[in-house]
CSV table of C-alpha atoms in Angstrom, one decimal:
chain,number,residue,atom,x,y,z
A,1,MET,CA,42.9,139.1,-26.2
A,2,ALA,CA,43.2,141.7,-29.0
A,3,GLY,CA,46.5,142.5,-30.5
A,4,PHE,CA,48.4,145.7,-30.3
A,5,ARG,CA,47.9,148.4,-32.9
A,6,VAL,CA,51.2,150.1,-34.1
A,7,ALA,CA,51.2,153.3,-36.1
A,8,VAL,CA,54.6,154.2,-38.2
A,9,ILE,CA,55.1,157.7,-39.6
A,10,GLY,CA,57.2,157.5,-42.6
A,11,ALA,CA,57.5,154.9,-45.4
A,12,GLY,CA,61.1,155.3,-46.0
A,13,ILE,CA,63.9,153.0,-44.9
A,14,SER,CA,63.5,153.7,-41.3
A,15,GLY,CA,59.8,152.9,-41.4
A,16,ALA,CA,60.1,150.1,-43.6
A,17,PHE,CA,62.9,148.4,-41.5
A,18,PHE,CA,61.1,149.0,-38.3
A,19,SER,CA,57.9,147.4,-39.7
A,20,ASP,CA,59.8,144.4,-40.9
A,21,PHE,CA,61.6,143.9,-37.5
A,22,LEU,CA,58.4,144.2,-35.6
A,23,ARG,CA,56.6,141.8,-37.8
A,24,GLY,CA,59.5,139.3,-37.2
A,25,LEU,CA,58.8,139.5,-33.3
A,26,ALA,CA,55.0,139.3,-33.5
A,27,ASN,CA,52.6,137.9,-36.2
A,28,GLU,CA,49.5,139.7,-37.5
A,29,SER,CA,47.4,138.3,-34.8
A,30,ARG,CA,49.3,139.9,-32.0
A,31,VAL,CA,50.4,143.1,-33.9
A,32,SER,CA,48.6,145.3,-36.6
A,33,ILE,CA,50.8,148.0,-38.3
A,34,ASP,CA,49.8,150.9,-40.2
A,35,VAL,CA,52.4,152.9,-41.9
A,36,TYR,CA,51.5,156.6,-43.0
A,37,GLU,CA,53.4,158.4,-45.7
A,38,SER,CA,52.7,162.0,-46.7
A,39,SER,CA,53.9,161.6,-50.4
A,40,ALA,CA,52.6,159.5,-53.1
A,41,ARG,CA,55.4,156.8,-52.8
A,42,ARG,CA,57.3,154.4,-50.6
A,43,GLY,CA,61.1,155.0,-50.2
A,44,GLY,CA,61.7,158.3,-48.8
A,45,ARG,CA,65.4,159.3,-49.6
A,46,ALA,CA,65.7,156.3,-51.7
A,47,LEU,CA,64.4,157.1,-55.3
A,48,ASP,CA,65.3,156.1,-58.6
A,49,THR,CA,64.6,156.6,-62.2
A,50,THR,CA,62.3,153.6,-62.4
A,51,ALA,CA,59.6,155.9,-60.8
A,52,PHE,CA,59.6,157.6,-64.0
A,53,GLY,CA,59.3,154.9,-66.3
A,54,GLU,CA,63.1,153.7,-66.6
A,55,THR,CA,63.9,150.0,-66.8
A,56,ALA,CA,65.6,148.3,-63.9
A,57,ASP,CA,68.6,147.5,-65.8
A,58,LEU,CA,69.1,151.4,-66.7
A,59,ALA,CA,67.8,152.5,-63.3
A,60,VAL,CA,69.8,155.4,-61.6
A,61,ASP,CA,69.6,156.1,-57.9
A,62,VAL,CA,68.9,159.8,-57.3
A,63,GLY,CA,68.5,159.7,-53.8
A,64,ALA,CA,70.3,157.4,-51.3
A,65,ALA,CA,72.5,155.9,-53.7
A,66,MET,CA,74.7,153.1,-52.0
A,67,TYR,CA,75.3,151.5,-48.8
A,68,ILE,CA,78.6,149.8,-47.4
A,69,GLU,CA,79.0,146.0,-46.8
A,70,GLN,CA,79.5,146.8,-43.0
A,71,ASN,CA,75.7,147.7,-43.0
A,72,HIS,CA,74.7,144.4,-42.1
A,73,TYR,CA,71.0,145.1,-41.9
A,74,MET,CA,71.0,146.3,-45.5
A,75,ALA,CA,73.1,143.3,-46.6
A,76,ALA,CA,71.2,140.7,-44.9
A,77,SER,CA,67.9,142.0,-45.8
A,78,ALA,CA,68.6,142.2,-49.4
A,79,ALA,CA,69.7,138.7,-49.3
A,80,SER,CA,66.7,137.2,-47.6
A,81,LEU,CA,64.4,139.1,-49.7
A,82,GLY,CA,66.2,137.6,-52.9
A,83,LEU,CA,67.3,141.2,-54.3
A,84,GLU,CA,70.2,141.4,-56.4
A,85,THR,CA,73.2,143.7,-55.3
A,86,VAL,CA,75.7,145.4,-57.5
A,87,SER,CA,79.1,146.3,-56.4
A,88,ARG,CA,80.2,149.9,-56.9
A,89,ALA,CA,83.8,148.5,-57.9
A,90,THR,CA,82.2,146.5,-60.6
A,91,THR,CA,80.3,149.4,-62.2
A,92,THR,CA,83.3,151.7,-62.1
A,93,LYS,CA,85.9,149.2,-63.3
A,94,GLY,CA,88.4,150.8,-65.5
A,95,ARG,CA,88.0,154.1,-64.2
A,96,SER,CA,89.6,156.1,-61.3
A,97,ARG,CA,86.7,156.8,-59.0
A,98,LEU,CA,87.0,160.0,-57.5
A,99,LEU,CA,87.7,163.8,-58.4
A,100,VAL,CA,87.5,166.3,-55.8
A,101,LEU,CA,86.9,170.0,-56.4
A,102,GLY,CA,88.1,172.5,-53.7
A,103,SER,CA,86.3,175.8,-52.9
A,104,GLU,CA,87.8,177.5,-55.8
A,105,GLY,CA,86.0,175.0,-58.0
A,106,THR,CA,89.4,173.5,-59.4
A,107,PRO,CA,90.9,169.8,-58.5
A,108,VAL,CA,92.4,169.3,-55.3
A,109,PHE,CA,92.5,165.6,-55.4
A,110,THR,CA,92.4,162.9,-58.3
A,111,GLU,CA,92.3,159.2,-57.6
A,112,ALA,CA,95.0,157.3,-59.3
A,113,ALA,CA,94.8,154.0,-60.8
A,114,PHE,CA,96.7,152.4,-58.3
A,115,SER,CA,96.0,152.7,-54.4
A,116,ALA,CA,99.4,153.5,-53.2
A,117,GLN,CA,99.7,156.4,-55.7
A,118,SER,CA,96.3,157.6,-54.4
A,119,MET,CA,97.2,157.4,-50.8
A,120,TYR,CA,100.2,159.6,-51.6
A,121,ARG,CA,98.2,162.2,-53.3
A,122,MET,CA,95.7,162.3,-50.6
A,123,ALA,CA,98.5,162.5,-47.9
A,124,SER,CA,100.0,165.3,-49.7
A,125,ARG,CA,96.9,167.4,-50.0
A,126,PHE,CA,95.1,166.6,-46.8
A,127,GLY,CA,98.1,165.8,-44.5
A,128,LEU,CA,99.1,162.3,-43.4
A,129,ARG,CA,98.3,162.7,-39.8
A,130,ASP,CA,95.0,164.2,-40.4
A,131,LEU,CA,94.1,161.4,-43.1
A,132,LYS,CA,95.1,158.8,-40.7
A,133,ARG,CA,93.0,160.3,-37.8
A,134,LEU,CA,89.9,160.8,-40.1
A,135,THR,CA,90.2,157.1,-41.4
A,136,ASN,CA,90.6,155.6,-37.9
A,137,ARG,CA,87.7,157.8,-36.6
A,138,GLY,CA,85.5,156.5,-39.5
A,139,ARG,CA,86.5,152.9,-38.8
A,140,GLU,CA,85.9,153.4,-35.0
A,141,PHE,CA,82.3,154.8,-36.1
A,142,ILE,CA,81.8,151.5,-38.2
A,143,THR,CA,82.9,149.3,-35.1
A,144,ASN,CA,80.6,151.1,-32.8
A,145,PHE,CA,77.8,150.8,-35.2
A,146,SER,CA,78.4,146.9,-35.4
A,147,ARG,CA,78.1,147.0,-31.7
A,148,LEU,CA,74.6,148.4,-32.0
A,149,TYR,CA,73.8,145.4,-34.4
A,150,GLY,CA,75.1,142.9,-32.0
A,151,VAL,CA,73.1,144.3,-29.0
A,152,GLN,CA,69.9,144.3,-31.1
A,153,GLN,CA,70.5,140.8,-32.2
A,154,ARG,CA,70.9,139.5,-28.8
A,155,GLY,CA,67.7,141.0,-27.7
A,156,GLU,CA,69.0,143.3,-25.1
A,157,ALA,CA,66.5,146.0,-24.1
A,158,PHE,CA,67.4,149.6,-22.8
A,159,GLU,CA,65.4,152.1,-21.0
A,160,SER,CA,66.3,155.0,-23.5
A,161,VAL,CA,68.0,155.7,-26.7
A,162,GLU,CA,70.9,157.2,-24.6
A,163,ALA,CA,71.4,154.0,-22.8
A,164,LEU,CA,71.6,152.2,-26.1
A,165,LEU,CA,74.1,154.6,-27.6
A,166,GLU,CA,76.3,154.4,-24.5
A,167,SER,CA,76.6,150.6,-24.8
A,168,ALA,CA,78.1,151.1,-28.2
A,169,GLY,CA,80.3,154.0,-27.3
A,170,MET,CA,78.3,156.5,-29.2
A,171,ALA,CA,76.5,158.5,-26.4
A,172,ASP,CA,78.2,161.7,-27.3
A,173,VAL,CA,77.6,161.6,-31.1
A,174,PRO,CA,74.1,163.0,-31.3
A,175,ARG,CA,75.0,165.8,-29.2
A,176,MET,CA,77.8,167.2,-31.5
A,177,SER,CA,78.2,169.2,-34.5
A,178,CYS,CA,80.3,168.1,-37.5
A,179,THR,CA,82.5,170.8,-36.8
A,180,ASP,CA,83.1,169.9,-33.3
A,181,ALA,CA,83.6,166.2,-34.1
A,182,VAL,CA,86.0,166.8,-36.9
A,183,GLY,CA,87.8,169.4,-34.8
A,184,ARG,CA,88.3,166.8,-32.1
A,185,ALA,CA,89.5,164.1,-34.8
A,186,LEU,CA,91.9,166.3,-36.9
A,187,SER,CA,94.5,169.0,-36.2
A,188,SER,CA,91.9,171.8,-37.0
A,189,ALA,CA,88.4,172.0,-38.2
A,190,SER,CA,89.8,174.5,-40.8
A,191,SER,CA,92.3,172.0,-42.1
A,192,ASN,CA,92.2,170.8,-45.9
A,193,ALA,CA,91.0,167.5,-44.6
A,194,ALA,CA,88.0,169.1,-42.9
A,195,THR,CA,87.0,172.0,-45.6
A,196,GLU,CA,87.8,169.9,-48.7
A,197,LEU,CA,87.5,166.2,-47.9
A,198,VAL,CA,85.0,166.1,-45.3
A,199,SER,CA,82.9,168.8,-46.8
A,200,ALA,CA,82.8,167.2,-50.2
A,201,LEU,CA,81.9,163.9,-48.7
A,202,MET,CA,78.8,165.4,-46.9
A,203,ARG,CA,77.7,167.2,-50.0
A,204,ASN,CA,77.9,164.0,-51.9
A,205,ASN,CA,76.2,161.8,-49.4
A,206,TYR,CA,73.6,164.2,-48.1
A,207,GLY,CA,73.7,167.3,-50.2
A,208,GLN,CA,74.3,169.5,-47.0
A,209,PRO,CA,76.9,171.9,-45.7
A,210,TRP,CA,79.3,170.0,-43.3
A,211,ALA,CA,80.0,172.5,-40.7
A,212,PRO,CA,76.4,172.7,-39.0
A,213,ALA,CA,75.5,169.1,-39.6
A,214,GLY,CA,75.4,166.6,-36.7
A,215,ALA,CA,78.3,164.5,-36.2
A,216,LEU,CA,76.1,161.4,-37.0
A,217,CYS,CA,75.7,162.3,-40.5
A,218,CYS,CA,79.2,163.5,-40.6
A,219,PHE,CA,80.9,160.3,-39.8
A,220,THR,CA,78.4,158.2,-41.8
A,221,ALA,CA,79.4,160.3,-44.8
A,222,VAL,CA,83.1,159.4,-43.9
A,223,ALA,CA,82.4,155.8,-43.2
A,224,PRO,CA,82.7,154.8,-47.0
A,225,LEU,CA,86.0,156.3,-47.3
A,226,ALA,CA,87.2,154.4,-44.2
A,227,ALA,CA,85.5,151.2,-45.3
A,228,GLY,CA,87.7,151.1,-48.5
A,229,GLY,CA,85.8,153.3,-50.9
A,230,SER,CA,84.3,152.0,-54.0
A,231,LYS,CA,85.1,148.1,-53.4
A,232,ALA,CA,83.0,148.3,-50.3
A,233,ALA,CA,80.1,150.1,-51.6
A,234,TYR,CA,76.8,148.4,-53.0
A,235,ARG,CA,73.5,149.2,-54.3
A,236,ILE,CA,70.2,147.3,-55.1
A,237,PHE,CA,70.0,146.3,-58.6
A,238,GLY,CA,66.9,148.4,-59.9
A,239,GLY,CA,67.1,151.0,-57.3
A,240,ASN,CA,67.5,151.0,-53.6
A,241,ALA,CA,63.8,151.9,-53.3
A,242,ARG,CA,63.1,148.3,-54.1
A,243,LEU,CA,64.5,147.2,-50.7
A,244,VAL,CA,62.1,149.5,-48.8
A,245,GLU,CA,59.0,148.2,-51.0
A,246,ALA,CA,60.1,144.5,-50.3
A,247,LEU,CA,60.4,145.1,-46.5
A,248,LEU,CA,57.0,146.7,-46.2
A,249,ARG,CA,55.4,143.9,-48.3
A,250,ARG,CA,56.9,141.3,-45.9
A,251,SER,CA,55.9,143.3,-42.8
A,252,GLY,CA,52.2,142.9,-43.9
A,253,ALA,CA,51.7,146.6,-43.0
A,254,THR,CA,48.8,148.6,-44.0
A,255,LEU,CA,50.2,151.5,-46.2
A,256,HIS,CA,48.5,155.0,-46.3
A,257,LEU,CA,50.1,157.0,-48.9
A,258,ASN,CA,49.1,160.7,-49.5
A,259,THR,CA,48.3,160.9,-45.8
A,260,THR,CA,49.8,163.5,-43.6
A,261,VAL,CA,49.9,163.0,-39.8
A,262,THR,CA,49.1,166.2,-38.1
A,263,SER,CA,48.9,165.3,-34.5
A,264,VAL,CA,49.7,162.6,-31.9
A,265,THR,CA,47.9,163.0,-28.4
A,266,ALA,CA,48.1,160.7,-25.5
A,267,THR,CA,45.0,159.6,-23.7
A,268,SER,CA,44.3,158.8,-20.0
A,269,ARG,CA,44.1,155.1,-20.8
A,270,GLY,CA,47.9,154.9,-22.1
A,271,ARG,CA,46.9,154.9,-25.7
A,272,TYR,CA,47.6,157.6,-28.5
A,273,ILE,CA,45.4,159.2,-30.8
A,274,LEU,CA,46.7,159.9,-34.2
A,275,GLY,CA,45.4,162.7,-36.3
A,276,PHE,CA,45.9,162.7,-40.1
A,277,SER,CA,44.5,164.3,-43.2
A,278,ARG,CA,44.5,163.0,-46.8
A,279,GLN,CA,42.8,164.1,-49.9
A,280,ASP,CA,39.8,162.6,-51.2
A,281,ARG,CA,38.3,164.9,-54.2
A,282,GLY,CA,34.9,162.9,-54.1
A,283,ALA,CA,34.4,163.6,-50.5
A,284,SER,CA,31.2,165.1,-49.2
A,285,ALA,CA,31.1,167.2,-46.1
A,286,ALA,CA,29.7,164.5,-43.7
A,287,PRO,CA,31.1,163.1,-40.6
A,288,THR,CA,31.3,159.4,-40.0
A,289,PRO,CA,30.6,157.6,-36.8
A,290,SER,CA,33.5,156.6,-34.5
A,291,LYS,CA,34.6,153.0,-34.9
A,292,ASP,CA,35.4,150.4,-32.1
A,293,ASP,CA,39.1,151.0,-32.4
A,294,GLY,CA,38.7,154.6,-31.6
A,295,SER,CA,38.8,155.8,-35.3
A,296,ALA,CA,36.5,158.7,-36.7
A,297,SER,CA,36.6,160.8,-39.7
A,298,LEU,CA,35.4,164.1,-41.0
A,299,ARG,CA,35.1,165.0,-44.5
A,300,THR,CA,35.2,168.7,-45.5
A,301,ASP,CA,33.8,170.2,-48.6
A,302,ALA,CA,37.3,171.2,-49.8
A,303,GLY,CA,37.8,167.5,-50.5
A,304,SER,CA,40.2,166.8,-47.5
A,305,VAL,CA,39.6,164.0,-45.3
A,306,HIS,CA,40.6,164.6,-41.6
A,307,GLU,CA,40.5,161.4,-39.5
A,308,ALA,CA,41.8,160.1,-36.1
A,309,SER,CA,42.6,156.6,-35.1
A,310,SER,CA,43.8,155.0,-31.8
A,311,TYR,CA,46.9,153.3,-31.2
A,312,ASP,CA,49.0,151.5,-28.6
A,313,TYR,CA,52.2,152.8,-30.1
A,314,VAL,CA,53.2,155.3,-32.5
A,315,VAL,CA,57.0,155.4,-34.1
A,316,LEU,CA,58.3,158.6,-35.8
A,317,ALA,CA,60.3,157.3,-38.7
A,318,ALA,CA,60.4,160.5,-40.6
A,319,PRO,CA,61.9,164.2,-40.2
A,320,CYS,CA,59.9,166.3,-37.9
A,321,PRO,CA,56.9,167.6,-39.8
A,322,PRO,CA,56.8,171.4,-40.5
A,323,ALA,CA,55.0,173.5,-37.9
A,324,ASP,CA,52.4,174.5,-40.5
A,325,ASP,CA,51.3,170.8,-40.8
A,326,LEU,CA,50.7,170.5,-37.3
A,327,ALA,CA,47.0,170.4,-36.1
A,328,VAL,CA,45.6,172.8,-33.2
A,329,ASN,CA,44.7,170.8,-30.1
A,330,SER,CA,41.4,169.2,-30.5
A,331,THR,CA,41.4,166.8,-27.7
A,332,GLY,CA,41.3,169.0,-24.6
A,333,ALA,CA,44.5,169.7,-22.7
A,334,SER,CA,46.3,166.8,-24.1
A,335,PRO,CA,49.3,168.5,-26.1
A,336,ASN,CA,50.5,167.5,-29.7
A,337,LEU,CA,53.4,165.4,-29.0
A,338,LEU,CA,54.8,166.2,-32.5
A,339,SER,CA,55.4,169.7,-31.4
A,340,ARG,CA,58.0,168.6,-29.2
A,341,CYS,CA,59.9,167.1,-32.1
A,342,SER,CA,63.4,169.1,-32.6
A,343,ARG,CA,63.6,170.2,-36.2
A,344,LEU,CA,66.9,170.5,-37.8
A,345,PRO,CA,67.8,173.1,-40.7
A,346,PHE,CA,68.6,171.6,-43.9
A,347,GLN,CA,68.7,172.6,-47.6
A,348,LEU,CA,66.7,171.0,-50.4
A,349,VAL,CA,68.5,168.8,-52.7
A,350,TYR,CA,67.6,168.7,-56.6
A,351,THR,CA,68.7,165.9,-58.9
A,352,THR,CA,69.4,166.6,-62.6
A,353,LEU,CA,70.0,163.8,-65.1
A,354,VAL,CA,72.3,164.8,-68.0
A,355,HIS,CA,73.2,162.7,-70.9
A,356,GLY,CA,76.6,164.2,-71.8
A,357,LEU,CA,80.2,165.0,-70.9
A,358,LEU,CA,81.8,167.0,-68.4
A,359,ASP,CA,83.6,170.1,-70.0
A,360,PRO,CA,87.2,169.8,-68.7
A,361,ALA,CA,87.7,173.7,-68.9
A,362,ALA,CA,85.0,174.4,-66.4
A,363,LEU,CA,86.6,172.1,-64.1
A,364,GLY,CA,90.2,173.5,-64.5
A,365,SER,CA,91.5,170.3,-66.0
A,366,LEU,CA,94.0,170.1,-69.0
A,367,LEU,CA,92.5,166.9,-70.0
A,368,THR,CA,90.5,166.4,-73.1
A,369,ALA,CA,86.6,165.7,-72.5
A,370,PRO,CA,87.0,161.9,-73.5
A,371,GLU,CA,90.1,161.6,-71.1
A,372,LEU,CA,88.3,163.2,-68.2
A,373,ASN,CA,85.1,161.6,-68.6
A,374,GLY,CA,86.9,158.2,-69.0
A,375,LYS,CA,88.8,158.6,-65.8
A,376,PHE,CA,86.2,159.6,-63.3
A,377,SER,CA,83.0,158.0,-62.1
A,378,ASP,CA,82.4,160.6,-59.2
A,379,VAL,CA,83.0,164.2,-58.8
A,380,LEU,CA,82.8,165.7,-55.4
A,381,VAL,CA,82.7,169.4,-54.5
A,382,ALA,CA,83.6,171.3,-51.4
A,383,ASP,CA,81.4,173.9,-49.9
A,384,GLY,CA,82.0,177.4,-51.5
A,385,ALA,CA,82.7,176.1,-54.9
A,386,PRO,CA,81.4,178.5,-57.6
A,387,LEU,CA,79.7,175.6,-59.4
A,388,PRO,CA,75.9,174.7,-59.8
A,389,PHE,CA,76.1,171.4,-58.3
A,390,SER,CA,77.3,169.6,-55.1
A,391,SER,CA,78.5,166.3,-56.8
A,392,ILE,CA,78.2,164.6,-60.1
A,393,GLY,CA,78.0,160.5,-60.3
A,394,LEU,CA,78.5,158.6,-63.5
A,395,GLN,CA,75.9,156.0,-64.1
A,396,PRO,CA,77.2,153.2,-66.5
A,397,SER,CA,74.4,151.7,-68.8
A,398,GLY,CA,73.7,147.9,-68.7
A,399,GLY,CA,72.7,147.5,-64.8
A,400,ALA,CA,74.3,144.8,-62.9
A,401,GLY,CA,77.0,144.3,-65.7
C-alpha cells in the first residue's frame, strides 16, 4: 500500500514543528512530506544575522528573539536536537532589563536592580490591582497552553480546533480582540497598564499595535512578564532559525524554496491538488506530462514554472496568502480553498542594526549616555510615541557567554 502524501505550506516554526511531529508518528514509507516556502530561506519570523554572514557567536536575532521556559516544545526540541540555549538573564547580567517609554516618548517605567523596587515602581505607574490582574491572566494563559501540550502528548484527538481549545479553557481566545481581552482583565482598556505596558509588550514582541490585535497574540506578548521576565527567557545560540532548520532536517521533508502556493482544490476522490509557481530562468515554454502522483507542470516563456501536485492532506502553516497571489480556478467548479482563509491586517516590521549608544536627551532621560546604555538592555515603546522605532534590544557580544 502506498503511503500518504502531505503538503505543508510554510517553512517557518509552525511548518517545521508540524513536519517533525508527523515524522515522529510515521516513517518515510508511510508518509512523504513536501514543505513549500515562498521565500528563499527557512525560518519565517525566525531570522538572525548569520543569514547575512555573521558568525554564530555574534548572531543577533532580528525576528522572533526568544521563548520562555514554559514553552515545552521549544525547550524539549532544542535539547533533543543538541542545540545550545542561552538564558536571557545571563546575557543581560549586570543591567536592569527594561525601560518603557510612554506615548509621549518619555520614560514611564524603569526596571530597578532589585525586584521589590521594580514591583513598587510598576504598581505605582500601572496600578497594583491592574498589574496583579494582568500577571494572573498571563499565568492563566501559560497554564492553559500547558494543558494543550498535555492533551497532545496523551494522543487525544478532537473533531475541531474549537474542541481542542475548549479542552484547555481557551475556546473564547481566538474570537476576542486584544482590546476586549484586556478590558475584561483590567479595570479599563484605557488604563496605563493597557495603553503603556500591554502596548509596549505587543510592539516589542510582534511589532504591531495592541488594540486591534487578537487576544492570542496579546497574551502571548504578556506571558514573558507573567513567567518571570528575563530569568524565564531563552534563545538558541547562533539564532532561533537554527531550530527550524534542524527540525526540518530531522523530519526528512522535501523542501521547496522560492515556491509560491497559488491554489488548493479538492477532488471528487478526497484528495487535494496543490497549485504552485516557482521561478526557473532557464525554462522553455513546454509542458511536461502528468506523473503517476497527479503532478504536472507548465513552463512559460517568462521563466515561471507553474505546477500542480496531488496530496492526501494539505496543512497551512503560514499567513494567508495575498489575494493577488491566488490562482483563478483551472479545475472546473472546484473552488480554491485558500480563498477561504481569513486575512488579518498587519503592519510590516523593519529591523535596523546599529553600533552605537542611545542618546539620553532623545528619550527624556537625565542620565549620561554611558549610564543609560549601561543600565538597560531593552527599551519598549508604547503606541503613539513620536519615535522612529517600536523597541530596541541590546545584543551583548560574545554569544553564549
